[in-house]
Amino acid sequence: MRRIITYGTYDLLHYGHIRLLQRAREMGDYLIVALSTDEFNAGKGKKAYHPYEERKAMLEAIRYVDLVIPETCWEQKRTDILRYQADALVMGDDWQGKFDDLKDICEVIYLPRTDGISTTQIKSDLAKLGRKD
Ligand code: C2G
């Protein structure tokens, strides 16, 4: 069984996220998503619209996702990969090169991001709508 792992915040879930998860899952037989906790996001200077438990429930409802675990720090990837016996770490290419240090224990694959959509874009578009009302 080829096991894939990926990391992210997955806030305001959108088709860019879904396409990443679908492509990641199709690279193996089992997909683990390490989901940023609210506390970890605070450290990234991000405040998710949906709290962790809601973001986790949404990911668990996606057919491509087999397991959701918490991401509490940047440094846990190596431990996660070994603990969950991940064969590949898959991320969008906005992270190109950032995780190459893990190539000694698994494949590291960066997939093209989906253009034209992001959580930030959604928030800014909605804010504009709010100003028009
Ligand atoms: N993504 C994508 N296309 C988009 C938006 C996001 O392919 N239009 C991908 C990102 O490249 C990432 C995943 O979807 O692989 C989740 O994106 P975010 O929730 O924005 O995650 P991020 O803030 O990048 O956190 O330790 C790594 C971090 O937890 C990653």
mmCIF file with all atom_site columns, N, CA and C and ligand atoms in Angstrom, residues 6-11 14 16-17 20 23 34 36 40 44 46 71 74 77 90-95 99 111-115 117-119, ligand 1:
data_model
loop_
_atom_site.group_PDB
_atom_site.id
_atom_site.type_symbol
_atom_site.label_atom_id
_atom_site.label_alt_id
_atom_site.label_comp_id
_atom_site.label_asym_id
_atom_site.label_entity_id
_atom_site.label_seq_id
_atom_site.pdbx_PDB_ins_code
_atom_site.Cartn_x
_atom_site.Cartn_y
_atom_site.Cartn_z
_atom_site.occupancy
_atom_site.B_iso_or_equiv
_atom_site.pdbx_formal_charge
_atom_site.auth_seq_id
_atom_site.auth_comp_id
_atom_site.auth_asym_id
_atom_site.auth_atom_id
_atom_site.pdbx_PDB_model_num
ATOM   1   N N   . THR A 1 6   ? 0.122   14.815 3.212   1.00 0.00 ? 6   THR A N   1
ATOM   2   C CA  . THR A 1 6   ? 0.137   16.227 2.819   1.00 0.00 ? 6   THR A CA  1
ATOM   3   C C   . THR A 1 6   ? -0.254  17.077 4.011   1.00 0.00 ? 6   THR A C   1
ATOM   4   N N   . TYR A 1 7   ? 0.058   18.372 3.941   1.00 0.00 ? 7   TYR A N   1
ATOM   5   C CA  . TYR A 1 7   ? -0.144  19.285 5.076   1.00 0.00 ? 7   TYR A CA  1
ATOM   6   C C   . TYR A 1 7   ? -0.883  20.525 4.590   1.00 0.00 ? 7   TYR A C   1
ATOM   7   N N   . GLY A 1 8   ? -1.691  21.089 5.490   1.00 0.00 ? 8   GLY A N   1
ATOM   8   C CA  . GLY A 1 8   ? -2.346  22.339 5.110   1.00 0.00 ? 8   GLY A CA  1
ATOM   9   C C   . GLY A 1 8   ? -3.346  22.827 6.129   1.00 0.00 ? 8   GLY A C   1
ATOM   10  N N   . THR A 1 9   ? -3.856  24.036 5.868   1.00 0.00 ? 9   THR A N   1
ATOM   11  C CA  . THR A 1 9   ? -4.868  24.662 6.722   1.00 0.00 ? 9   THR A CA  1
ATOM   12  C C   . THR A 1 9   ? -6.279  24.318 6.258   1.00 0.00 ? 9   THR A C   1
ATOM   13  N N   . TYR A 1 10  ? -6.470  24.258 4.953   1.00 0.00 ? 10  TYR A N   1
ATOM   14  C CA  . TYR A 1 10  ? -7.759  23.849 4.360   1.00 0.00 ? 10  TYR A CA  1
ATOM   15  C C   . TYR A 1 10  ? -8.932  24.630 4.945   1.00 0.00 ? 10  TYR A C   1
ATOM   16  N N   . ASP A 1 11  ? -8.774  25.945 5.006   1.00 0.00 ? 11  ASP A N   1
ATOM   17  C CA  . ASP A 1 11  ? -9.854  26.811 5.478   1.00 0.00 ? 11  ASP A CA  1
ATOM   18  C C   . ASP A 1 11  ? -10.714 27.258 4.290   1.00 0.00 ? 11  ASP A C   1
ATOM   19  N N   . HIS A 1 14  ? -12.118 24.852 -0.881  1.00 0.00 ? 14  HIS A N   1
ATOM   20  C CA  . HIS A 1 14  ? -12.477 25.214 -2.263  1.00 0.00 ? 14  HIS A CA  1
ATOM   21  C C   . HIS A 1 14  ? -11.899 24.194 -3.244  1.00 0.00 ? 14  HIS A C   1
ATOM   22  N N   . GLY A 1 16  ? -9.620  24.274 -5.368  1.00 0.00 ? 16  GLY A N   1
ATOM   23  C CA  . GLY A 1 16  ? -8.148  24.153 -5.444  1.00 0.00 ? 16  GLY A CA  1
ATOM   24  C C   . GLY A 1 16  ? -7.651  23.132 -4.434  1.00 0.00 ? 16  GLY A C   1
ATOM   25  N N   . HIS A 1 17  ? -8.261  23.185 -3.239  1.00 0.00 ? 17  HIS A N   1
ATOM   26  C CA  . HIS A 1 17  ? -7.919  22.185 -2.206  1.00 0.00 ? 17  HIS A CA  1
ATOM   27  C C   . HIS A 1 17  ? -8.327  20.773 -2.670  1.00 0.00 ? 17  HIS A C   1
ATOM   28  N N   . LEU A 1 20  ? -6.064  19.325 -5.240  1.00 0.00 ? 20  LEU A N   1
ATOM   29  C CA  . LEU A 1 20  ? -4.775  18.901 -4.660  1.00 0.00 ? 20  LEU A CA  1
ATOM   30  C C   . LEU A 1 20  ? -4.948  17.540 -3.993  1.00 0.00 ? 20  LEU A C   1
ATOM   31  N N   . ARG A 1 23  ? -5.445  14.715 -6.623  1.00 0.00 ? 23  ARG A N   1
ATOM   32  C CA  . ARG A 1 23  ? -4.198  14.331 -7.308  1.00 0.00 ? 23  ARG A CA  1
ATOM   33  C C   . ARG A 1 23  ? -3.243  13.605 -6.357  1.00 0.00 ? 23  ARG A C   1
ATOM   34  N N   . ALA A 1 34  ? -2.348  16.138 7.242   1.00 0.00 ? 34  ALA A N   1
ATOM   35  C CA  . ALA A 1 34  ? -1.981  16.752 8.530   1.00 0.00 ? 34  ALA A CA  1
ATOM   36  C C   . ALA A 1 34  ? -2.526  18.168 8.493   1.00 0.00 ? 34  ALA A C   1
ATOM   37  N N   . SER A 1 36  ? -3.491  21.839 9.909   1.00 0.00 ? 36  SER A N   1
ATOM   38  C CA  . SER A 1 36  ? -2.967  22.837 10.847  1.00 0.00 ? 36  SER A CA  1
ATOM   39  C C   . SER A 1 36  ? -3.977  23.126 11.949  1.00 0.00 ? 36  SER A C   1
ATOM   40  N N   . PHE A 1 40  ? -1.454  26.383 15.769  1.00 0.00 ? 40  PHE A N   1
ATOM   41  C CA  . PHE A 1 40  ? -0.342  26.417 14.801  1.00 0.00 ? 40  PHE A CA  1
ATOM   42  C C   . PHE A 1 40  ? -0.577  27.542 13.798  1.00 0.00 ? 40  PHE A C   1
ATOM   43  N N   . LYS A 1 44  ? 1.414   30.968 12.364  1.00 0.00 ? 44  LYS A N   1
ATOM   44  C CA  . LYS A 1 44  ? 1.668   31.354 10.966  1.00 0.00 ? 44  LYS A CA  1
ATOM   45  C C   . LYS A 1 44  ? 1.067   32.740 10.699  1.00 0.00 ? 44  LYS A C   1
ATOM   46  N N   . LYS A 1 46  ? -2.064  33.276 10.813  1.00 0.00 ? 46  LYS A N   1
ATOM   47  C CA  . LYS A 1 46  ? -3.333  33.019 10.117  1.00 0.00 ? 46  LYS A CA  1
ATOM   48  C C   . LYS A 1 46  ? -4.406  32.728 11.161  1.00 0.00 ? 46  LYS A C   1
ATOM   49  N N   . GLU A 1 71  ? -1.678  19.042 12.624  1.00 0.00 ? 71  GLU A N   1
ATOM   50  C CA  . GLU A 1 71  ? -0.345  19.613 12.398  1.00 0.00 ? 71  GLU A CA  1
ATOM   51  C C   . GLU A 1 71  ? -0.169  20.699 13.445  1.00 0.00 ? 71  GLU A C   1
ATOM   52  N N   . TRP A 1 74  ? 5.978   23.042 12.553  1.00 0.00 ? 74  TRP A N   1
ATOM   53  C CA  . TRP A 1 74  ? 6.652   22.843 11.253  1.00 0.00 ? 74  TRP A CA  1
ATOM   54  C C   . TRP A 1 74  ? 7.500   21.584 11.254  1.00 0.00 ? 74  TRP A C   1
ATOM   55  N N   . LYS A 1 77  ? 7.033   16.933 10.391  1.00 0.00 ? 77  LYS A N   1
ATOM   56  C CA  . LYS A 1 77  ? 6.899   16.172 9.157   1.00 0.00 ? 77  LYS A CA  1
ATOM   57  C C   . LYS A 1 77  ? 7.744   14.897 9.144   1.00 0.00 ? 77  LYS A C   1
ATOM   58  N N   . VAL A 1 90  ? 3.293   15.114 -0.563  1.00 0.00 ? 90  VAL A N   1
ATOM   59  C CA  . VAL A 1 90  ? 2.802   15.842 -1.740  1.00 0.00 ? 90  VAL A CA  1
ATOM   60  C C   . VAL A 1 90  ? 2.268   17.198 -1.287  1.00 0.00 ? 90  VAL A C   1
ATOM   61  N N   . MET A 1 91  ? 2.739   18.259 -1.965  1.00 0.00 ? 91  MET A N   1
ATOM   62  C CA  . MET A 1 91  ? 2.302   19.621 -1.626  1.00 0.00 ? 91  MET A CA  1
ATOM   63  C C   . MET A 1 91  ? 2.121   20.401 -2.916  1.00 0.00 ? 91  MET A C   1
ATOM   64  N N   . GLY A 1 92  ? 1.364   21.488 -2.818  1.00 0.00 ? 92  GLY A N   1
ATOM   65  C CA  . GLY A 1 92  ? 1.264   22.395 -3.958  1.00 0.00 ? 92  GLY A CA  1
ATOM   66  C C   . GLY A 1 92  ? 2.598   23.089 -4.181  1.00 0.00 ? 92  GLY A C   1
ATOM   67  N N   . ASP A 1 93  ? 2.823   23.530 -5.432  1.00 0.00 ? 93  ASP A N   1
ATOM   68  C CA  . ASP A 1 93  ? 4.169   24.038 -5.756  1.00 0.00 ? 93  ASP A CA  1
ATOM   69  C C   . ASP A 1 93  ? 4.442   25.447 -5.244  1.00 0.00 ? 93  ASP A C   1
ATOM   70  N N   . ASP A 1 94  ? 3.505   26.024 -4.502  1.00 0.00 ? 94  ASP A N   1
ATOM   71  C CA  . ASP A 1 94  ? 3.869   27.249 -3.771  1.00 0.00 ? 94  ASP A CA  1
ATOM   72  C C   . ASP A 1 94  ? 4.882   26.893 -2.686  1.00 0.00 ? 94  ASP A C   1
ATOM   73  N N   . TRP A 1 95  ? 5.043   25.617 -2.418  1.00 0.00 ? 95  TRP A N   1
ATOM   74  C CA  . TRP A 1 95  ? 6.017   25.125 -1.448  1.00 0.00 ? 95  TRP A CA  1
ATOM   75  C C   . TRP A 1 95  ? 7.239   24.524 -2.141  1.00 0.00 ? 95  TRP A C   1
ATOM   76  N N   . PHE A 1 99  ? 10.545  21.396 1.167   1.00 0.00 ? 99  PHE A N   1
ATOM   77  C CA  . PHE A 1 99  ? 10.585  20.164 1.963   1.00 0.00 ? 99  PHE A CA  1
ATOM   78  C C   . PHE A 1 99  ? 11.555  19.133 1.367   1.00 0.00 ? 99  PHE A C   1
ATOM   79  N N   . LEU A 1 111 ? 2.953   19.692 -6.639  1.00 0.00 ? 111 LEU A N   1
ATOM   80  C CA  . LEU A 1 111 ? 1.989   19.696 -7.750  1.00 0.00 ? 111 LEU A CA  1
ATOM   81  C C   . LEU A 1 111 ? 1.594   21.131 -8.089  1.00 0.00 ? 111 LEU A C   1
ATOM   82  N N   . PRO A 1 112 ? 1.336   21.414 -9.353  1.00 0.00 ? 112 PRO A N   1
ATOM   83  C CA  . PRO A 1 112 ? 0.922   22.775 -9.710  1.00 0.00 ? 112 PRO A CA  1
ATOM   84  C C   . PRO A 1 112 ? -0.324  23.201 -8.924  1.00 0.00 ? 112 PRO A C   1
ATOM   85  N N   . ARG A 1 113 ? -0.250  24.397 -8.388  1.00 0.00 ? 113 ARG A N   1
ATOM   86  C CA  . ARG A 1 113 ? -1.436  24.930 -7.693  1.00 0.00 ? 113 ARG A CA  1
ATOM   87  C C   . ARG A 1 113 ? -2.550  25.173 -8.700  1.00 0.00 ? 113 ARG A C   1
ATOM   88  N N   . THR A 1 114 ? -3.786  25.226 -8.222  1.00 0.00 ? 114 THR A N   1
ATOM   89  C CA  . THR A 1 114 ? -4.911  25.577 -9.085  1.00 0.00 ? 114 THR A CA  1
ATOM   90  C C   . THR A 1 114 ? -5.015  27.099 -9.132  1.00 0.00 ? 114 THR A C   1
ATOM   91  N N   . ASP A 1 115 ? -4.873  27.641 -10.338 1.00 0.00 ? 115 ASP A N   1
ATOM   92  C CA  . ASP A 1 115 ? -4.896  29.108 -10.466 1.00 0.00 ? 115 ASP A CA  1
ATOM   93  C C   . ASP A 1 115 ? -6.298  29.669 -10.208 1.00 0.00 ? 115 ASP A C   1
ATOM   94  N N   . ILE A 1 117 ? -7.918  30.637 -7.547  1.00 0.00 ? 117 ILE A N   1
ATOM   95  C CA  . ILE A 1 117 ? -8.709  30.418 -6.322  1.00 0.00 ? 117 ILE A CA  1
ATOM   96  C C   . ILE A 1 117 ? -7.766  30.307 -5.124  1.00 0.00 ? 117 ILE A C   1
ATOM   97  N N   . SER A 1 118 ? -8.170  30.948 -4.049  1.00 0.00 ? 118 SER A N   1
ATOM   98  C CA  . SER A 1 118 ? -7.427  30.800 -2.787  1.00 0.00 ? 118 SER A CA  1
ATOM   99  C C   . SER A 1 118 ? -8.345  31.272 -1.665  1.00 0.00 ? 118 SER A C   1
ATOM   100 N N   . THR A 1 119 ? -8.055  30.831 -0.487  1.00 0.00 ? 119 THR A N   1
ATOM   101 C CA  . THR A 1 119 ? -8.852  31.262 0.661   1.00 0.00 ? 119 THR A CA  1
ATOM   102 C C   . THR A 1 119 ? -8.779  32.772 0.803   1.00 0.00 ? 119 THR A C   1
HETATM 103 N N1  . C2G B 2 .   ? -3.508  24.634 -2.957  1.00 0.00 ? 1   C2G B N1  1
HETATM 104 C C1  . C2G B 2 .   ? -3.595  24.435 -4.334  1.00 0.00 ? 1   C2G B C1  1
HETATM 105 N N2  . C2G B 2 .   ? -4.236  25.347 -5.096  1.00 0.00 ? 1   C2G B N2  1
HETATM 106 C C2  . C2G B 2 .   ? -4.811  26.434 -4.530  1.00 0.00 ? 1   C2G B C2  1
HETATM 107 C C3  . C2G B 2 .   ? -4.741  26.634 -3.139  1.00 0.00 ? 1   C2G B C3  1
HETATM 108 C C4  . C2G B 2 .   ? -4.079  25.705 -2.358  1.00 0.00 ? 1   C2G B C4  1
HETATM 109 O O1  . C2G B 2 .   ? -3.073  23.438 -4.866  1.00 0.00 ? 1   C2G B O1  1
HETATM 110 N N3  . C2G B 2 .   ? -5.450  27.336 -5.343  1.00 0.00 ? 1   C2G B N3  1
HETATM 111 C C5  . C2G B 2 .   ? -2.790  23.629 -2.156  1.00 0.00 ? 1   C2G B C5  1
HETATM 112 C C6  . C2G B 2 .   ? -1.586  24.200 -1.416  1.00 0.00 ? 1   C2G B C6  1
HETATM 113 O O2  . C2G B 2 .   ? -0.458  24.231 -2.268  1.00 0.00 ? 1   C2G B O2  1
HETATM 114 C C7  . C2G B 2 .   ? -1.414  23.196 -0.275  1.00 0.00 ? 1   C2G B C7  1
HETATM 115 C C8  . C2G B 2 .   ? -2.868  22.758 0.011   1.00 0.00 ? 1   C2G B C8  1
HETATM 116 O O3  . C2G B 2 .   ? -3.645  23.146 -1.149  1.00 0.00 ? 1   C2G B O3  1
HETATM 117 O O4  . C2G B 2 .   ? -0.659  22.073 -0.707  1.00 0.00 ? 1   C2G B O4  1
HETATM 118 C C9  . C2G B 2 .   ? -3.442  23.411 1.241   1.00 0.00 ? 1   C2G B C9  1
HETATM 119 O O5  . C2G B 2 .   ? -3.309  24.812 1.092   1.00 0.00 ? 1   C2G B O5  1
HETATM 120 P P1  . C2G B 2 .   ? -3.421  25.719 2.428   1.00 0.00 ? 1   C2G B P1  1
HETATM 121 O O6  . C2G B 2 .   ? -4.601  25.304 3.205   1.00 0.00 ? 1   C2G B O6  1
HETATM 122 O O7  . C2G B 2 .   ? -3.250  27.141 1.993   1.00 0.00 ? 1   C2G B O7  1
HETATM 123 O O8  . C2G B 2 .   ? -2.150  25.228 3.247   1.00 0.00 ? 1   C2G B O8  1
HETATM 124 P P2  . C2G B 2 .   ? -0.866  26.090 3.645   1.00 0.00 ? 1   C2G B P2  1
HETATM 125 O O9  . C2G B 2 .   ? -1.301  27.330 4.316   1.00 0.00 ? 1   C2G B O9  1
HETATM 126 O O10 . C2G B 2 .   ? -0.036  26.157 2.425   1.00 0.00 ? 1   C2G B O10 1
HETATM 127 O O11 . C2G B 2 .   ? -0.196  25.194 4.794   1.00 0.00 ? 1   C2G B O11 1
HETATM 128 O O12 . C2G B 2 .   ? 3.317   22.699 6.790   1.00 0.00 ? 1   C2G B O12 1
HETATM 129 C C10 . C2G B 2 .   ? 2.743   23.137 5.568   1.00 0.00 ? 1   C2G B C10 1
HETATM 130 C C11 . C2G B 2 .   ? 1.546   24.035 5.817   1.00 0.00 ? 1   C2G B C11 1
HETATM 131 O O13 . C2G B 2 .   ? 0.655   23.468 6.750   1.00 0.00 ? 1   C2G B O13 1
HETATM 132 C C12 . C2G B 2 .   ? 0.817   24.284 4.496   1.00 0.00 ? 1   C2G B C12 1
#
